[in-house]
Amino acid sequence: MVLTDTVVAGQCLVAQACRICGDPTREPFLDLGLMPLANDYQTEPGAGCQRFPLAVWEGGKCGLVQLTHVVSPEVLFEDYAYVTSCSLPMVDHFAGLAGQFAVVGAKVVDIGSNDGTLPAAFAALGSIAIAIEPARNIECKVPKITRFLDEVAVSEAIDLLRGKADIITATNVCAHVDDLLGFLGHVRTLLADDGHFIAEWPDWGKIAAAGAFDQIYHEHLSYLTFASFAHALREAGLQAVQLQHIPVHGGSLRILARPARPNEIAPLPTYKSLVPGFMQAAEATMTELPVFLESWKGRIAAYGAPAKATTLLNAVKIDEGLLPYTVDSTPFKVGRYIPGTSIPIRPESELGNPECALILAWNFAEEIVRKLPEGTRGAVPIPFPRVL
Ligand code: TYD
């Protein structure tokens, strides 16, 4: 199936059809115009970011919400700014995931491993764990195949493990993959017949309920529900056997799937569009955020420089006049600027004592509020700008 074919600026393709059900592209329900890449942290203020179209539409048959334009994965992922172990709550989360599924001696492949925090947690519990991860600039805590998941990566993984995988994990990966059915096909090939595939992704149901339009950025090609993901699994010969709601990234889904048995055809869950509720909540935040920041002008700084802050601040056109600086725990981001803005990123130790800190990494609000100095109140922009 040809999903994307028109080249824009040599590095960006226009989606022609739904990547799961093949439905032709429809009009976007939200068009944010030209936006910088969410992780394109610059060393100079404001300028220097390449911008690409950012808009979302909803597929008709499977209900998949997805971007209209696909930026080349080489542009997005080969020099990556996000480092898992810089977010301590994610380290705990992955330790919990490994604790739930690790088996001594099991062959585990983690796809999109970043610095290998998750496979290392499996290895610490006695599994034999390897990583498949394309980023060249991030060191990995376990043996790594530096590739996107493709035929070559599958055969290298089988060689390295001396057999197929008992467990394959892909956390926060599926939403990033253009050819999702091809990706799941590779998962199926790499997975032993009695193996399990565990995937996690931010739940479009939760994003829509919160109007969290800041989760929309070029890396997130798909906004998946259980219904749309189950559709994709079925196309790839996999069958969901368990669904968990988990709190990470503002509310995610974790699915446990296994190879489908011969002649097994899974029933598909029905899907009701969540777009109207999403748009209502998103528009309310877009209108209110500048008003909220204006009311704290001169007394507020930001906390965190997550990828989603790029969308939030560029979509609402917030710059250093309203948010003079932010702080972040990721060494790579410190000394740089939130993409497309002149808002500098300082180390966490340099927050100072603003009266209010707008927590841009609002999914970690609980942890971050605990770190705030006395006299600084925490606030979040999403679900609706408010002091906590
Ligand atoms: P995160 O929400 O994990 O991801 P994304 O970039 O995909 O939106 O990003 C959280 C950011 O917040 C990350 O840059 C690290 C930073 N952070 C802190 O600076 N301090 C903290 O205490 C926590 C939990 C995160």
Coordinates of C-alpha atoms and ligand atoms in Angstrom, one line a residue:
M1 CA 0.0 0.0 0.0
V2 CA 1.4 3.4 -0.9
L3 CA 0.8 5.6 2.1
T4 CA 2.9 8.6 1.4
D5 CA 4.2 9.9 -1.9
T6 CA 4.5 13.6 -2.3
V7 CA 7.9 15.0 -1.3
V8 CA 7.9 18.4 0.5
A9 CA 11.2 20.1 0.9
G10 CA 12.9 16.7 0.3
Q11 CA 12.3 15.6 3.9
C12 CA 8.6 15.5 4.4
L13 CA 5.9 13.4 2.8
V14 CA 2.1 14.0 2.5
A15 CA 0.0 11.1 3.8
Q16 CA -2.3 9.7 1.1
A17 CA -4.2 7.2 3.1
C18 CA -4.8 5.9 6.6
R19 CA -1.8 3.8 7.6
I20 CA -4.0 1.1 9.2
C21 CA -7.2 0.8 7.1
G22 CA -6.2 2.5 3.9
D23 CA -9.0 5.0 3.9
P24 CA -8.2 8.1 1.8
T25 CA -6.9 11.2 3.6
R26 CA -9.6 13.6 4.8
E27 CA -9.6 17.3 5.7
P28 CA -7.6 17.9 9.0
F29 CA -9.7 18.8 12.0
L30 CA -6.8 20.8 13.5
D31 CA -4.2 22.6 11.5
L32 CA -1.4 24.2 13.5
G33 CA 0.4 25.5 10.3
L34 CA 4.2 25.3 10.0
M35 CA 5.8 24.2 13.3
P36 CA 9.4 23.5 14.4
L37 CA 10.3 19.9 15.2
A38 CA 9.6 19.3 18.9
N39 CA 13.1 18.1 19.8
D40 CA 15.0 20.6 17.6
Y41 CA 16.7 22.4 20.5
Q42 CA 18.8 25.3 19.2
T43 CA 21.8 27.0 20.7
E44 CA 20.6 30.4 19.4
P45 CA 17.3 32.0 20.4
G46 CA 14.3 32.0 18.1
A47 CA 15.8 31.4 14.7
G48 CA 17.3 28.4 13.0
C49 CA 14.6 25.8 13.2
Q50 CA 13.3 24.1 10.1
R51 CA 9.5 24.1 10.1
F52 CA 7.1 21.5 8.7
P53 CA 3.3 21.4 8.4
L54 CA 1.5 20.0 11.5
A55 CA -2.1 19.0 11.1
V56 CA -4.3 16.0 12.2
W57 CA -7.1 14.1 10.5
E58 CA -9.2 11.1 11.5
G59 CA -9.4 8.0 9.4
G60 CA -12.9 6.8 8.6
K61 CA -12.9 3.0 9.0
C62 CA -10.6 2.4 12.0
G63 CA -10.9 5.9 13.5
L64 CA -7.1 6.4 13.6
V65 CA -6.2 10.0 14.2
Q66 CA -3.0 10.8 12.4
L67 CA -0.8 13.6 10.9
T68 CA -1.3 14.9 7.4
H69 CA 2.5 15.1 6.9
V70 CA 5.3 12.7 7.7
V71 CA 8.8 14.1 8.3
S72 CA 11.5 11.6 7.4
P73 CA 12.5 9.5 10.4
E74 CA 16.2 10.1 9.6
V75 CA 15.6 13.8 10.2
L76 CA 13.7 13.1 13.5
F77 CA 15.4 10.2 15.2
E78 CA 19.0 9.8 14.3
D79 CA 20.3 12.6 16.5
Y80 CA 17.8 12.5 19.4
A81 CA 17.6 14.8 22.4
Y82 CA 15.4 12.8 24.7
V83 CA 17.2 10.6 27.2
T84 CA 15.0 8.2 29.2
S85 CA 17.1 8.0 32.3
C86 CA 16.9 11.8 32.7
S87 CA 13.2 11.4 33.6
L88 CA 13.3 9.5 36.9
P89 CA 9.6 8.6 36.9
M90 CA 10.2 6.8 33.5
V91 CA 13.0 4.8 35.1
D92 CA 10.6 3.7 37.8
H93 CA 7.9 3.0 35.3
F94 CA 10.2 0.7 33.2
A95 CA 11.4 -1.1 36.3
G96 CA 7.7 -1.8 37.1
L97 CA 7.1 -3.1 33.6
A98 CA 10.1 -5.4 33.7
G99 CA 9.0 -6.5 37.2
Q100 CA 5.7 -7.5 35.8
F101 CA 6.9 -9.5 32.7
A102 CA 10.6 -10.5 33.1
V103 CA 11.3 -14.2 33.2
V104 CA 14.8 -15.6 34.0
G105 CA 16.5 -16.7 30.7
A106 CA 13.7 -15.2 28.5
K107 CA 14.9 -13.6 25.2
V108 CA 13.8 -10.0 25.2
V109 CA 14.0 -7.4 22.4
D110 CA 13.2 -3.8 23.1
I111 CA 12.4 -1.7 20.1
G112 CA 13.1 2.0 20.2
S113 CA 15.1 1.6 23.4
N114 CA 16.6 5.1 23.7
D115 CA 19.4 4.6 26.3
G116 CA 18.3 1.0 27.1
T117 CA 16.6 1.7 30.4
L118 CA 13.8 -0.8 29.8
P119 CA 15.9 -3.7 28.4
A120 CA 18.4 -3.1 31.2
A121 CA 15.6 -3.5 33.7
F122 CA 14.7 -6.9 32.1
A123 CA 18.4 -7.9 32.1
A124 CA 18.7 -7.0 35.8
L125 CA 15.9 -9.6 36.4
G126 CA 17.7 -12.4 34.6
S127 CA 16.3 -12.0 31.0
I128 CA 18.6 -11.9 28.0
A129 CA 17.8 -8.4 26.6
I130 CA 18.9 -6.5 23.6
A131 CA 17.9 -3.2 22.0
I132 CA 17.0 -2.1 18.5
E133 CA 17.3 1.6 18.3
P134 CA 18.4 3.9 15.4
A135 CA 19.7 6.9 17.4
R136 CA 23.5 7.1 17.0
N137 CA 24.1 9.7 19.6
I138 CA 22.7 7.9 22.7
E139 CA 24.7 5.2 24.5
C140 CA 22.8 2.1 25.3
K141 CA 22.9 0.1 28.5
V142 CA 22.5 -3.3 26.7
P143 CA 23.8 -4.8 23.3
K144 CA 22.2 -2.7 20.6
I145 CA 21.4 -3.0 16.9
T146 CA 21.6 0.5 15.6
R147 CA 18.8 0.4 13.1
F148 CA 15.1 1.1 12.6
L149 CA 13.2 -2.2 12.8
D150 CA 13.5 -3.8 9.4
E151 CA 14.3 -7.3 7.9
V152 CA 18.0 -6.8 8.6
A153 CA 17.4 -5.8 12.3
V154 CA 15.1 -8.8 12.7
S155 CA 17.7 -11.2 11.4
E156 CA 20.5 -9.6 13.4
A157 CA 18.4 -9.9 16.5
I158 CA 17.7 -13.5 15.9
D159 CA 21.4 -14.1 15.4
L160 CA 22.3 -12.2 18.6
L161 CA 19.7 -14.0 20.7
R162 CA 20.3 -17.4 18.9
G163 CA 16.5 -17.7 18.3
K164 CA 13.3 -15.7 18.2
A165 CA 12.2 -13.4 21.0
D166 CA 10.0 -14.6 23.9
I167 CA 9.1 -11.0 24.7
I168 CA 9.2 -7.9 22.4
T169 CA 8.6 -4.5 24.0
A170 CA 7.9 -1.2 22.2
T171 CA 7.1 1.6 24.5
N172 CA 6.2 4.9 22.9
V173 CA 7.2 3.7 19.5
C174 CA 4.2 2.6 17.6
A175 CA 2.8 6.1 17.4
H176 CA 6.1 7.2 15.8
V177 CA 6.1 4.7 12.9
D178 CA 4.7 5.5 9.5
D179 CA 4.5 2.0 8.1
L180 CA 2.8 0.6 11.2
L181 CA 1.6 -2.5 9.6
G182 CA 5.1 -3.3 8.2
F183 CA 6.5 -2.6 11.7
L184 CA 4.0 -5.0 13.3
G185 CA 4.8 -7.6 10.6
H186 CA 8.5 -7.4 11.6
V187 CA 7.4 -7.8 15.3
R188 CA 5.5 -10.9 14.3
T189 CA 8.5 -12.4 12.4
L190 CA 10.8 -11.8 15.3
L191 CA 8.4 -13.2 17.9
A192 CA 8.4 -16.8 18.9
D193 CA 5.0 -18.5 18.3
D194 CA 4.4 -18.7 22.1
G195 CA 6.0 -15.2 22.7
H196 CA 4.3 -12.0 23.7
F197 CA 4.4 -8.4 22.4
I198 CA 4.0 -5.6 24.8
A199 CA 3.3 -2.1 23.5
E200 CA 2.6 1.2 25.2
W201 CA 1.5 4.5 23.7
P202 CA -0.2 7.7 24.9
D203 CA -4.0 7.0 24.7
W204 CA -5.8 9.3 22.3
G205 CA -8.8 8.9 24.6
K206 CA -6.9 10.6 27.4
I207 CA -5.4 13.2 25.0
A208 CA -8.8 14.0 23.6
A209 CA -10.4 14.3 27.1
A210 CA -7.7 16.7 28.3
G211 CA -7.6 18.6 25.0
A212 CA -3.9 17.9 25.1
F213 CA -3.0 19.4 21.7
D214 CA 0.6 19.7 22.9
Q215 CA 1.0 16.0 22.4
I216 CA 0.6 16.6 18.7
Y217 CA 4.0 17.0 17.1
H218 CA 5.9 15.6 14.1
E219 CA 7.2 12.6 15.9
H220 CA 3.7 11.4 16.9
L221 CA 2.4 10.3 13.5
S222 CA -0.6 8.3 15.0
Y223 CA -2.9 9.0 18.0
L224 CA -4.0 5.5 18.8
T225 CA -6.9 4.1 20.7
F226 CA -7.4 0.4 21.7
A227 CA -9.8 0.1 18.7
S228 CA -7.4 1.4 16.1
F229 CA -4.4 -0.5 17.5
A230 CA -6.4 -3.7 17.7
H231 CA -7.2 -3.2 14.0
A232 CA -3.5 -2.9 13.2
L233 CA -2.6 -5.9 15.3
R234 CA -5.1 -8.0 13.5
E235 CA -3.7 -7.0 10.1
A236 CA -0.3 -8.1 11.2
G237 CA -1.4 -11.5 12.5
L238 CA -1.3 -10.6 16.2
Q239 CA -4.0 -10.8 18.8
A240 CA -4.5 -8.6 21.8
V241 CA -4.9 -10.6 25.0
Q242 CA -4.7 -7.9 27.7
L243 CA -5.2 -4.2 28.0
Q244 CA -4.0 -2.0 30.9
H245 CA -4.5 1.7 31.5
I246 CA -1.3 3.2 32.8
P247 CA -0.6 6.7 34.1
V248 CA 2.6 7.6 32.0
H249 CA 2.5 10.5 29.5
G250 CA -0.7 11.8 30.9
G251 CA -2.5 8.5 30.4
S252 CA -1.3 5.6 28.2
L253 CA -2.4 2.2 27.1
R254 CA -0.4 -1.0 27.5
I255 CA -1.4 -3.9 25.4
L256 CA -0.2 -7.5 25.6
A257 CA -0.5 -9.4 22.4
R258 CA 0.4 -12.8 21.0
P259 CA 0.6 -14.3 17.6
A260 CA -2.9 -15.1 16.2
R261 CA -3.7 -18.8 16.0
P262 CA -4.5 -20.3 12.5
N263 CA -8.0 -19.2 11.5
E264 CA -8.4 -17.0 14.5
I265 CA -10.0 -13.6 13.5
A266 CA -10.3 -11.2 16.4
P267 CA -13.5 -9.2 16.7
L268 CA -12.7 -5.4 16.5
P269 CA -13.9 -3.0 19.1
T270 CA -16.1 -0.2 17.9
Y271 CA -14.9 3.4 17.9
K272 CA -16.7 6.6 18.5
S273 CA -15.1 9.9 17.3
L274 CA -13.5 11.8 20.2
V275 CA -12.6 14.8 18.0
P276 CA -15.5 17.2 19.1
G277 CA -14.6 16.9 22.8
F278 CA -10.9 17.3 22.0
M279 CA -11.4 20.4 19.9
Q280 CA -13.6 22.1 22.6
A281 CA -11.0 21.4 25.3
A282 CA -8.0 22.4 23.1
E283 CA -9.6 25.6 22.0
A284 CA -10.4 26.6 25.6
T285 CA -6.7 26.1 26.6
M286 CA -5.4 28.0 23.5
T287 CA -7.6 31.0 24.4
E288 CA -6.9 30.9 28.2
L289 CA -3.1 30.3 28.3
P290 CA -2.1 33.8 27.2
V291 CA -4.6 35.3 29.6
F292 CA -3.3 33.2 32.4
L293 CA 0.4 34.0 31.7
E294 CA -0.4 37.7 31.4
S295 CA -2.0 37.6 34.8
W296 CA 1.3 36.3 36.3
K297 CA 3.6 38.4 34.1
G298 CA 7.0 39.1 35.7
R299 CA 6.3 36.5 38.5
I300 CA 6.3 33.3 36.5
A301 CA 8.9 30.9 35.0
A302 CA 8.4 27.5 33.4
Y303 CA 9.5 24.0 34.5
G304 CA 10.5 21.4 32.0
A305 CA 11.4 21.6 28.3
P306 CA 9.5 18.5 27.0
A307 CA 8.9 18.0 23.3
K308 CA 5.2 18.9 23.9
A309 CA 6.2 22.4 25.0
T310 CA 7.3 23.1 21.5
T311 CA 3.8 22.6 20.2
L312 CA 2.1 24.3 23.1
L313 CA 4.2 27.5 23.0
N314 CA 4.5 27.8 19.2
A315 CA 0.8 27.1 18.6
V316 CA -0.3 29.7 21.2
K317 CA 2.7 32.0 20.3
I318 CA 4.1 32.3 23.8
D319 CA 7.6 33.7 24.0
E320 CA 10.2 34.9 26.5
G321 CA 8.1 38.1 27.2
L322 CA 5.6 35.9 29.1
L323 CA 7.8 33.0 30.0
P324 CA 11.4 34.3 30.5
Y325 CA 13.0 30.9 31.0
T326 CA 12.5 27.2 31.8
V327 CA 14.6 24.6 33.6
D328 CA 15.1 21.0 32.7
S329 CA 17.0 17.9 34.0
T330 CA 18.3 16.8 30.6
P331 CA 21.9 17.9 30.2
F332 CA 21.6 18.1 26.4
K333 CA 18.7 20.6 26.6
V334 CA 20.4 22.9 29.1
G335 CA 21.9 26.0 27.4
R336 CA 19.6 25.7 24.5
Y337 CA 16.2 27.1 23.7
I338 CA 12.7 25.7 23.4
P339 CA 12.5 25.1 19.6
G340 CA 10.9 28.1 17.7
T341 CA 11.1 30.4 20.8
S342 CA 13.6 32.5 22.6
I343 CA 12.9 30.8 25.9
P344 CA 16.2 29.6 27.3
I345 CA 16.5 26.3 29.1
R346 CA 18.5 26.4 32.4
P347 CA 19.5 23.6 34.8
E348 CA 16.9 22.7 37.4
S349 CA 19.2 24.2 40.1
E350 CA 18.7 27.6 38.5
L351 CA 14.9 27.9 38.8
G352 CA 15.3 30.7 41.4
N353 CA 12.2 31.7 43.3
P354 CA 9.5 32.7 40.9
E355 CA 6.0 33.1 42.5
C356 CA 4.7 30.6 40.0
A357 CA 6.2 27.8 37.9
L358 CA 4.2 26.7 34.8
I359 CA 5.0 23.0 34.6
L360 CA 5.3 22.3 30.8
A361 CA 6.1 18.6 31.6
W362 CA 2.5 18.6 33.2
N363 CA 2.5 14.7 33.0
F364 CA 5.1 14.9 35.8
A365 CA 3.3 17.6 37.7
E366 CA 3.2 15.6 40.9
E367 CA 6.9 14.9 41.0
I368 CA 7.9 18.4 39.9
V369 CA 5.6 20.2 42.5
R370 CA 7.6 18.4 45.2
K371 CA 10.8 19.9 43.9
L372 CA 9.6 23.5 43.9
P373 CA 11.1 25.9 46.5
E374 CA 8.9 27.3 49.2
G375 CA 6.9 30.2 48.0
T376 CA 6.8 29.0 44.4
R377 CA 3.4 27.7 43.3
G378 CA 3.0 25.1 40.6
A379 CA 0.7 25.5 37.7
V380 CA -0.1 23.4 34.6
P381 CA -1.2 24.5 31.1
I382 CA -3.2 21.3 30.4
P383 CA -6.1 20.2 30.8
F384 CA -6.7 23.9 31.4
P385 CA -4.3 26.6 32.6
R386 CA -4.5 26.6 36.4
V387 CA -2.6 26.9 39.6
L388 CA -2.3 23.6 41.4
Ligands
TYD1 P1 8.5 13.9 28.8 O1 7.1 14.3 29.2 O2 9.0 12.6 29.3 O3 8.5 13.7 27.3 P2 8.2 14.5 25.9 O4 9.5 15.3 25.7 O5 8.0 13.4 25.0 O6 7.0 15.5 26.1 O7 9.5 15.0 29.1 C1 9.7 15.5 30.3 C2 10.7 16.6 30.4 O8 10.7 17.1 31.7 C3 12.1 16.1 30.1 O9 12.8 17.0 29.3 C4 12.8 16.0 31.5 C5 12.0 17.0 32.2 N1 11.9 16.8 33.7 C6 12.6 17.7 34.6 O10 13.2 18.6 34.1 N2 12.4 17.5 35.9 C7 11.7 16.4 36.4 O11 11.6 16.3 37.6 C8 11.0 15.6 35.5 C9 10.2 14.5 36.0 C10 11.1 15.8 34.1

